[in-house]
C-alpha cells in the first residue's frame, strides 16, 4: 500500500511541488515488494505545499509516489514496483507446455513484445491458432511484458485456451508521457494485424481472422482505445480486467472521499502531457467521449473486483456500452471481496483461477 509521504509535481499555479500525506493508520517500514502490482489507494490523502531544498540533483527527489516510483531532479527515475524480470524460454519450464520468446517491433522507439506459443514442438506446421494481444497494467508508470506476474499469467492463459499471445511492452511515464503508450500500443497492434511482418510464429501459425485483445488496469484502458482504432472485424473480442477509468463526477457506489479522488486525478496528470492531463479527457473517462457505439469488436467482457476503487467505473462502462446502441455483446463478471489485479498477486487462489477460467471460456466461445 501507499506509505506516509508522496511528493508530486505537475502543471500547477503554485510554483512549489505538491506534497501528499496519507492518513493511513500505519505505514510500511520498508520499501514495497517490487513484485507487487497493486497501486490504487484505499485510504485518504491530504495535499500540502512543499518547498524544495538544494542538494545533489541525482538524489533530490522531485516526485515521490510510493509504491510506484520516484523521480529525481537529474531526470533519473526509480521504479519501486513491477521491476522484476523473468526470461523467455523456447523450451518450456516448470512443467509448462508453453514456449516464449522476445521480439523487437520498433528498434528506434524500443517497442518490444513477448510471444507465447502453446505446444510449440508438437504443433503441426499447418495449424493456425487464435492470437491474443495483451497490454499490461501499472497506471502507465510501471510494469512490463517481462514481469514474472504477467509472464506466468499469460503462460497459464495460453496453455488453457490453446491460443498464441503477444504481450506488448510499451514505453512508460514519466519519461514518456501519454499519449506515448497509446501510440506505441497502436503501432504494435498494427504490426500484429500485418502478421508480424513475417515474424515466424505469427506468420506460420497466427490466425489473423481470430484476433483478440485484453489488458488489466491501464492495459484495459489501452485495449478500449485500440478497439476504437481498429477496423471492424479485425478484432473478434476484448477482455477488460479491472479497467483504469476515472472521472470528475461520482458514479454509482464509487468513493466520494475528496482526497482519494484527488489522488486518482493527480496520478493521471503526472502521466500525461498537459493537453490531455485532465480527469475527464476521453482517454481517462470513456463515458465522456460519446464513442462507445464505435467499438469495432463484436464482444466485450469486463471484469471487476469488489474492493477495487475502480469497480464502479467498470460496471457503469458495461451499462453505457449496452445503452450506446453498439451492436455487440457485453458481459460483466465480478470477483467479490477482492482488490485490484488480485489475480496477479495471488494467482493460485480460487477466485483467480475462476477468473482465468472465465477468460478461457470467453476466447473459446468464438
Coordinates of C-alpha atoms in Angstrom, one line a residue, residues 84-94 96 98-104 112-117 121 144-148 150-152 154-155 165 167 199 201:
X84 CA 11.3 -7.9 -11.7
X85 CA 12.3 -9.7 -14.9
X86 CA 11.8 -13.3 -15.9
X87 CA 13.5 -14.6 -19.1
X88 CA 11.6 -16.0 -22.1
X89 CA 12.3 -19.6 -23.0
X90 CA 11.7 -21.6 -26.2
X91 CA 11.9 -24.7 -24.0
X92 CA 9.0 -24.8 -21.5
X93 CA 9.9 -24.8 -17.9
X94 CA 8.2 -25.9 -14.6
X96 CA 4.6 -26.0 -18.7
X98 CA 4.2 -23.0 -23.4
X99 CA 7.2 -21.6 -25.3
X100 CA 8.1 -17.9 -25.2
X101 CA 10.4 -15.5 -26.9
X102 CA 11.1 -11.8 -27.0
X103 CA 11.0 -9.7 -30.2
X104 CA 11.6 -6.1 -31.2
X112 CA 9.1 -4.8 -27.8
X113 CA 6.9 -7.8 -27.1
X114 CA 6.9 -11.3 -25.6
X115 CA 5.3 -14.0 -27.7
X116 CA 3.8 -17.1 -26.2
X117 CA 3.2 -20.3 -28.1
X121 CA 7.4 -28.6 -30.6
X144 CA 6.4 -4.7 -18.3
X145 CA 5.7 -7.7 -20.6
X146 CA 8.6 -9.4 -18.9
X147 CA 7.4 -9.1 -15.3
X148 CA 7.0 -12.6 -13.7
X150 CA 2.4 -11.2 -16.4
X151 CA 4.6 -14.0 -17.8
X152 CA 3.1 -16.6 -15.5
X154 CA -0.2 -15.4 -19.9
X155 CA 1.6 -18.8 -19.8
X165 CA -0.3 -14.4 -27.2
X167 CA 2.3 -9.2 -24.8
X199 CA 7.8 -13.0 -37.7
X201 CA 5.5 -17.8 -35.2

